[in-house]
PDB file of C-alpha atoms in Angstrom:
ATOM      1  CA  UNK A  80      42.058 157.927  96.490  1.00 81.00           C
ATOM      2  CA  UNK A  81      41.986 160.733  94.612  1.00 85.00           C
ATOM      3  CA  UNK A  82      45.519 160.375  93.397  1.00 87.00           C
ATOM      4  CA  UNK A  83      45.307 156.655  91.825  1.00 89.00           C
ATOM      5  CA  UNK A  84      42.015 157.682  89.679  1.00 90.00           C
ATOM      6  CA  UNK A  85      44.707 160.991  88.388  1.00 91.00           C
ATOM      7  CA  UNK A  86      46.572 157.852  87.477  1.00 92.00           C
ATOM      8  CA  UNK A  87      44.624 155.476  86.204  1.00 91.00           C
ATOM      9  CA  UNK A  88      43.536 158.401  83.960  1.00 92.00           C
ATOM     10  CA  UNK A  89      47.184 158.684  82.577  1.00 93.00           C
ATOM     11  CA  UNK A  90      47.611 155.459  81.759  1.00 93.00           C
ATOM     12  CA  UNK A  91      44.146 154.728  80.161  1.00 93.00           C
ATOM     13  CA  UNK A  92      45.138 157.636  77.964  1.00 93.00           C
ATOM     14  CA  UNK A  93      48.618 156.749  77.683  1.00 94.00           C
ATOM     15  CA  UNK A  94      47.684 153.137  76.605  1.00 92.00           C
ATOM     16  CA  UNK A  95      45.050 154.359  73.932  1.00 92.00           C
ATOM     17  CA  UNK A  96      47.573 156.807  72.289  1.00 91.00           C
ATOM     18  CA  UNK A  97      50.116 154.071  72.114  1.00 90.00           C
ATOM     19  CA  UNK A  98      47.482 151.650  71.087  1.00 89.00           C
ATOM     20  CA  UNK A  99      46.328 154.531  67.908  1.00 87.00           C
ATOM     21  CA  UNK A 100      50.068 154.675  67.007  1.00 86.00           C
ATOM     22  CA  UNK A 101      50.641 151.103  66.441  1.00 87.00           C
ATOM     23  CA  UNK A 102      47.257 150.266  65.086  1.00 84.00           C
ATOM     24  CA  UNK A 103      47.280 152.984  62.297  1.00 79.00           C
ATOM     25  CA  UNK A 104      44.880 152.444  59.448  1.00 75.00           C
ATOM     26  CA  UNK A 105      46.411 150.949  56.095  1.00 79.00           C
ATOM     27  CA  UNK A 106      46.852 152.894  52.792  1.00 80.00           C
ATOM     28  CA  UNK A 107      44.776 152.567  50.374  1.00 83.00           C
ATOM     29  CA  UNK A 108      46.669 152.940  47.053  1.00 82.00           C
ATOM     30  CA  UNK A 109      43.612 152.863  44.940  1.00 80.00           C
ATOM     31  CA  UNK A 110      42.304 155.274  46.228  1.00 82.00           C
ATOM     32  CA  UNK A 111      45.233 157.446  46.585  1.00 83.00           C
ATOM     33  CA  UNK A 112      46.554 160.199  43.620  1.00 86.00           C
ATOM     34  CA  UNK A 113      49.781 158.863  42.032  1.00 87.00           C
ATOM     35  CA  UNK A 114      52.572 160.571  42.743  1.00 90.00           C
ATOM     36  CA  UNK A 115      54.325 159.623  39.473  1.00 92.00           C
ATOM     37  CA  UNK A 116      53.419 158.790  36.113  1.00 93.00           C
ATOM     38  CA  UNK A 117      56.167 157.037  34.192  1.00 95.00           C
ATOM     39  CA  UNK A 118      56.796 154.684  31.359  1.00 94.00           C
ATOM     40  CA  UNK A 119      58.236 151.400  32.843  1.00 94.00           C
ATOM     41  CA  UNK A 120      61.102 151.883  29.899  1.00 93.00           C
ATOM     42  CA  UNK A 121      61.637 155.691  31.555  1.00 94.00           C
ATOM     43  CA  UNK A 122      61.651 154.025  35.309  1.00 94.00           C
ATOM     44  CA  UNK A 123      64.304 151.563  34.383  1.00 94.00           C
ATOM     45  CA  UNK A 124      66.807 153.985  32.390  1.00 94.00           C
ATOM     46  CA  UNK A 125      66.130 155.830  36.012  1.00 93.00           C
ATOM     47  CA  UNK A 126      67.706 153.231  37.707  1.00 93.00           C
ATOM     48  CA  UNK A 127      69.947 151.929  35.490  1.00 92.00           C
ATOM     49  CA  UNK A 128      71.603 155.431  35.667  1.00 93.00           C
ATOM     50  CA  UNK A 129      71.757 156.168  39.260  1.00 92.00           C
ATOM     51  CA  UNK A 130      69.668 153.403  41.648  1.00 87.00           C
ATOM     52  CA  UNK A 131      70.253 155.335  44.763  1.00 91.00           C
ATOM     53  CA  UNK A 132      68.785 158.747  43.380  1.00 93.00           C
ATOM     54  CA  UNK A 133      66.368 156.287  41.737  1.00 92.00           C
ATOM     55  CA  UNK A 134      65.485 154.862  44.993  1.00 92.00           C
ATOM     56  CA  UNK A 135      64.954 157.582  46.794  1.00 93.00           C
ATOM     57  CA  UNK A 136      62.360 159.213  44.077  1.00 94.00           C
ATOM     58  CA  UNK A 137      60.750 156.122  43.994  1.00 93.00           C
ATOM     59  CA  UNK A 138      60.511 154.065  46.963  1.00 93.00           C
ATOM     60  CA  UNK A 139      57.306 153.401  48.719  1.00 90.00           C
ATOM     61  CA  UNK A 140      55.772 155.997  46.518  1.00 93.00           C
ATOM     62  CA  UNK A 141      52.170 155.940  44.333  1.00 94.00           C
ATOM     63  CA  UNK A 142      53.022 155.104  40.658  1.00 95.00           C
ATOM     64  CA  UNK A 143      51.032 154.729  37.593  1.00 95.00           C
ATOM     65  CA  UNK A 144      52.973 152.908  35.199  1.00 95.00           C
ATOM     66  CA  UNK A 145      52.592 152.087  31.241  1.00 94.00           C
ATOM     67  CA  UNK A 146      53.916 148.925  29.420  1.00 93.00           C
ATOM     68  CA  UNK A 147      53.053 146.417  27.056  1.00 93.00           C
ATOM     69  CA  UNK A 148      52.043 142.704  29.650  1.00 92.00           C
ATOM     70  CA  UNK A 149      54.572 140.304  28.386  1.00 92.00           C
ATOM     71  CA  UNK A 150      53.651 137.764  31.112  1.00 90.00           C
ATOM     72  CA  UNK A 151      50.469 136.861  33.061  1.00 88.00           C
ATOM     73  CA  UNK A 152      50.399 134.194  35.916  1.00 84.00           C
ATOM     74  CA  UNK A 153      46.064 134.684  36.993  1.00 78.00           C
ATOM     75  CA  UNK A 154      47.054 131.827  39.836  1.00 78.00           C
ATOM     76  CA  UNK A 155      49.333 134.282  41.354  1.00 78.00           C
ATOM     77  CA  UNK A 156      47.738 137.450  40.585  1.00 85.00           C
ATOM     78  CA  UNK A 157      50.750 138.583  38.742  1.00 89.00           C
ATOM     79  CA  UNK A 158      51.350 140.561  35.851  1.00 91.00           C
ATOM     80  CA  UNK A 159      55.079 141.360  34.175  1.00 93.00           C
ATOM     81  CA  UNK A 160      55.349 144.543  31.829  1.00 94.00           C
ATOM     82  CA  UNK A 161      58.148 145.107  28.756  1.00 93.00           C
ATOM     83  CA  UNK A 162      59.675 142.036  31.043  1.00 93.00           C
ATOM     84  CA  UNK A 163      60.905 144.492  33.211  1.00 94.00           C
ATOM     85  CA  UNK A 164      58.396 145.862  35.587  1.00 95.00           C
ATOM     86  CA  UNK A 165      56.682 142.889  37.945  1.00 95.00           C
ATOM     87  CA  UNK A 166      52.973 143.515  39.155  1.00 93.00           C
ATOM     88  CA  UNK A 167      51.481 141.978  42.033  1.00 92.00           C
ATOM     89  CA  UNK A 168      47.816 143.046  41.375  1.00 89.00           C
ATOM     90  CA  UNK A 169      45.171 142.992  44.116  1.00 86.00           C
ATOM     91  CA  UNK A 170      43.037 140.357  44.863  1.00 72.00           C
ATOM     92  CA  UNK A 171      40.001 142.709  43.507  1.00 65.00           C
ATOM     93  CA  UNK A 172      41.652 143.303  40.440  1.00 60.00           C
ATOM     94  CA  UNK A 173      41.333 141.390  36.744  1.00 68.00           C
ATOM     95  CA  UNK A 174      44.482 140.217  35.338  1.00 63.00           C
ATOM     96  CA  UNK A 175      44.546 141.222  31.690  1.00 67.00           C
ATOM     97  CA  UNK A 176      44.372 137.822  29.647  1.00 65.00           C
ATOM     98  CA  UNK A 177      45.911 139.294  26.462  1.00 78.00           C
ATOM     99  CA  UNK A 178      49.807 139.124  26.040  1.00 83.00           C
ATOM    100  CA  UNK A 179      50.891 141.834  24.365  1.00 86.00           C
ATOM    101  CA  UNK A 180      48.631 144.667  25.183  1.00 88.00           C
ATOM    102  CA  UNK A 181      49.912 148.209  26.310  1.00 90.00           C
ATOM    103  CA  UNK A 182      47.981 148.423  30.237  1.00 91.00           C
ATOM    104  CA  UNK A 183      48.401 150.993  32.894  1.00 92.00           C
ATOM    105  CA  UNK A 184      48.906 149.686  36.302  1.00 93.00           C
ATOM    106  CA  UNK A 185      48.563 152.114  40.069  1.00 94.00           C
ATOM    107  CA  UNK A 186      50.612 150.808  42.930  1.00 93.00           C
ATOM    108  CA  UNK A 187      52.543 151.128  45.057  1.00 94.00           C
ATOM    109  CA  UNK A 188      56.667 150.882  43.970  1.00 95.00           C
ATOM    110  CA  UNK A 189      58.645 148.920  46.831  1.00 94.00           C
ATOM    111  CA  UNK A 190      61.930 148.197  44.503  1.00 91.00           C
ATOM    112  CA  UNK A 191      63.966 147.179  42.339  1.00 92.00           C
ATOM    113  CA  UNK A 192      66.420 143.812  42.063  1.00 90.00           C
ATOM    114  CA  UNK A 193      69.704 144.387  40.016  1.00 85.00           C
ATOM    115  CA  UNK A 194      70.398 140.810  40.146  1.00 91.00           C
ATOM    116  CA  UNK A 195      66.946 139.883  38.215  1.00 90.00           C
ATOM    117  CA  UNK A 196      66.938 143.371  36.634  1.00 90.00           C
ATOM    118  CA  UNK A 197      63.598 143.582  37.740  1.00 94.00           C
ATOM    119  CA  UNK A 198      61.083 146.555  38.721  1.00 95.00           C
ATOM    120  CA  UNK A 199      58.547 145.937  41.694  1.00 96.00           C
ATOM    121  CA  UNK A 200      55.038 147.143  42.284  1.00 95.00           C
ATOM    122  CA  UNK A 201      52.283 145.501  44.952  1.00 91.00           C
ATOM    123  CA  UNK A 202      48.954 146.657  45.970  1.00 90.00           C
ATOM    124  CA  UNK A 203      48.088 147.622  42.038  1.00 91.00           C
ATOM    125  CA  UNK A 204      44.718 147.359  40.107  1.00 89.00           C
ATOM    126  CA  UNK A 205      44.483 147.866  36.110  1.00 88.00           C
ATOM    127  CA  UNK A 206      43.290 151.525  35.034  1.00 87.00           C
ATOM    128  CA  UNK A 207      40.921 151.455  32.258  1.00 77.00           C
TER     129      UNK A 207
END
């Protein structure tokens, strides 16, 4: 009896471990520090010169990026910067309304499409 409570133990342990491993909390990018501050002109030349080196620098990483919004799309949540650097902002966040205004943007950088030419952040909110 003494035996199958020894493992019953083990595998209510086992299962909760597994359970914490899968189930990890999600990152908060807001409230992270930035692990990069760049201009969205200095983030393309980046990958325009080497996309692989680029890449790895960049991917998956905490940005806070400058441009001037040369597109807005509020139904989408979307901003584009110097038409180069696409912005999905959160939910939370304010689009800016005004085309042509220099903005600063934190998120979270998860690529970059050579066939658009285009730079890709998610999970951002505007920085004042």
């Amino acid at each position: 009896m003494k035996k199958y409570i020894i493992i019953a133990g083990v595998v209510v342990l086992s299962l909760f471990f597994v359970y914490k491993y899968i189930y990890q909390s999600h990152r908060n990018i807001a409230e992270e520090s930035a692990d990069f501050t760049v201009s969205v002109a200095a983030i393309h030349q980046e990958f325009m010169a080497n996309d692989s080196l680029a890449y790895a620098k960049y991917l998956d990483k905490t940005i806070i990026a400058k441009g001037k919004v040369t597109q807005v799309d509020s139904l989408a949540n979307l901003v584009v910067l110097d038409e180069k650097l696409v912005v999905l902002l959160n939910a939370k966040s304010q689009s800016p309304s005004v085309l042509n205004t220099s903005v600063t943007v934190k998120g979270r950088f998860i690529g970059y499409d050579d066939l658009l030419d285009e730079l890709k952040i998610d999970q951002a909110t505007l920085i004042p």
